[in-house]
Amino acid sequence: MNAPPFPSPRQLETSLRLLELLADGRFHSGEALGGALGMGRGGVWRVVRDIGNLGFEVHGVTGKGYRLAEPLELLAEERIRAAMVPHDGPALRQLHVLPTVDSTNRWLMGRALSGGTAPAAVVSEHQSGGRGRRGRVWVSPFGQNLYLSLLWYFEDMDHSLPACSLAVAVAVARALGVLGVGDVGLKWPNDVHWRGRKLAGMLLELVGEAAGPYKVVMGVGVNVNMVAADIDQPWTSLRGVTGQAWDRNRVAACLLQEILSGVARFQREGMASCQADWDALDLTRGRRVTVHLADGAVEGTALGTDGDGALRLRTGQGVQHFHAGEVSLRVAR
Ligand code: BTN
């Protein structure tokens, strides 16, 4: 069955206002909602239908009005900033919160190209063209998960981009640890797994400019409250792991503080800043794996990573190093 059409920007704005009014999970009369939105009961009914199309369950009861099946916390800059605790990374200069965007990575790359400040971050309630690694789509329904990108300027790129993406993966795993989520592991180069199911992924992109600092956009997608989705690999969400709904502002705050401090340490020390943590979280080390390349596949035993973040593999030809972006990896069954 085809998904219902995503609302127009104007419809989305009204839907967001209704979601804010219903966020407490209590009943609100159609009359009160209509008064707040400046429309009649029929108009309210249509907006209720729109938020149903966004994936929210709304209960309508005669004489009581409407309520969300469960309370909702929309993303908000002040809530994210308030939930961040002091850390040893740089201050976040800008934090943008969007209702919808094609891709937070693409949006932030555009800001970087027009000279935007850094570190800057963007989160969005929805992505219409969420990008995964190797050209895949990142499933990004409205209001359920976290789609976050952080822009960072490196004056000198002393350390490799693949190593940086491992440092971000370690920072995300640390954030999950701070939030109390156990059993998290990393599958090279930067898939975050929980008991064999994908929980989060990262996509680092270099902004193409000949001169000036290296501008890197670090995109992180974390499945937070999603319970159903058409995804062609085993996956889970924080809700799936813990059985409870999560406040996405708190998750965003924790991710940002850990990534800001993790990348600052990486800038000073390179892979040494996170090697021990990577080794402890590495799900493939010592296991037989298959590395899939554009023109074939290589099998071997994973030996961990080198100082550039490349995967070391013992093969029939000796130890080979594979770099992110050129290879993918599947744990052999
Ligand atoms: C992967 O594991 O394939 C990488 C997924 C990266 C998804 C995030 S969501 C926020 C940011 N914006 C995007 O379009 N992609 C990244």
mmCIF file of C-alpha atoms and ligand atoms in Angstrom, residues 102-106 122 127 129-134 136-138 140 146-149 190-192 198 200-205 217-222 233, ligand 1:
data_model
loop_
_atom_site.group_PDB
_atom_site.id
_atom_site.type_symbol
_atom_site.label_atom_id
_atom_site.label_comp_id
_atom_site.label_asym_id
_atom_site.label_seq_id
_atom_site.Cartn_x
_atom_site.Cartn_y
_atom_site.Cartn_z
ATOM 1 C CA ASP A 102 15.250 16.587 2.316
ATOM 2 C CA SER A 103 18.375 15.607 4.259
ATOM 3 C CA THR A 104 19.948 17.300 7.289
ATOM 4 C CA ASN A 105 23.378 16.494 5.806
ATOM 5 C CA ARG A 106 22.552 18.139 2.505
ATOM 6 C CA VAL A 122 20.634 20.729 12.650
ATOM 7 C CA GLN A 127 13.569 13.838 6.135
ATOM 8 C CA GLY A 129 15.383 12.166 1.258
ATOM 9 C CA GLY A 130 17.352 10.821 4.210
ATOM 10 C CA ARG A 131 20.728 9.545 2.969
ATOM 11 C CA GLY A 132 22.395 6.380 4.128
ATOM 12 C CA ARG A 133 25.831 5.082 3.239
ATOM 13 C CA ARG A 134 26.525 3.703 -0.217
ATOM 14 C CA ARG A 136 20.965 3.830 0.433
ATOM 15 C CA VAL A 137 17.873 5.582 1.785
ATOM 16 C CA TRP A 138 17.648 6.336 5.505
ATOM 17 C CA SER A 140 13.019 9.047 8.314
ATOM 18 C CA LEU A 146 16.556 11.623 15.455
ATOM 19 C CA TYR A 147 18.062 12.930 12.243
ATOM 20 C CA LEU A 148 21.015 15.060 13.275
ATOM 21 C CA SER A 149 23.934 16.621 11.413
ATOM 22 C CA ASN A 190 30.143 2.923 11.830
ATOM 23 C CA ASP A 191 26.946 0.950 12.266
ATOM 24 C CA VAL A 192 25.617 0.977 15.798
ATOM 25 C CA LYS A 198 20.871 -1.803 13.606
ATOM 26 C CA ALA A 200 21.907 3.961 14.455
ATOM 27 C CA GLY A 201 24.102 4.879 11.499
ATOM 28 C CA MET A 202 26.455 7.657 10.471
ATOM 29 C CA LEU A 203 27.261 9.351 7.211
ATOM 30 C CA LEU A 204 30.233 11.735 7.121
ATOM 31 C CA GLU A 205 30.483 13.977 4.087
ATOM 32 C CA VAL A 217 29.253 17.250 7.917
ATOM 33 C CA MET A 218 28.675 14.412 10.368
ATOM 34 C CA GLY A 219 25.201 12.966 9.956
ATOM 35 C CA VAL A 220 23.778 10.670 12.607
ATOM 36 C CA GLY A 221 20.479 8.828 12.423
ATOM 37 C CA VAL A 222 19.221 7.114 15.577
ATOM 38 C CA GLN A 233 17.744 -5.446 7.364
HETATM 39 C C1 BTN B 1 23.945 4.557 7.282
HETATM 40 O O1 BTN B 1 24.093 3.782 8.230
HETATM 41 O O2 BTN B 1 23.669 4.138 6.153
HETATM 42 C C2 BTN B 1 24.105 6.031 7.512
HETATM 43 C C3 BTN B 1 22.823 6.672 7.931
HETATM 44 C C4 BTN B 1 22.940 8.162 8.189
HETATM 45 C C5 BTN B 1 21.583 8.808 8.402
HETATM 46 C C6 BTN B 1 21.699 10.221 8.900
HETATM 47 S S1 BTN B 1 20.130 10.876 9.390
HETATM 48 C C7 BTN B 1 20.834 12.449 9.547
HETATM 49 C C8 BTN B 1 21.778 12.626 8.380
HETATM 50 N N1 BTN B 1 21.086 13.118 7.213
HETATM 51 C C9 BTN B 1 21.065 12.217 6.233
HETATM 52 O O3 BTN B 1 20.507 12.382 5.128
HETATM 53 N N2 BTN B 1 21.724 11.111 6.586
HETATM 54 C C10 BTN B 1 22.265 11.235 7.929
#
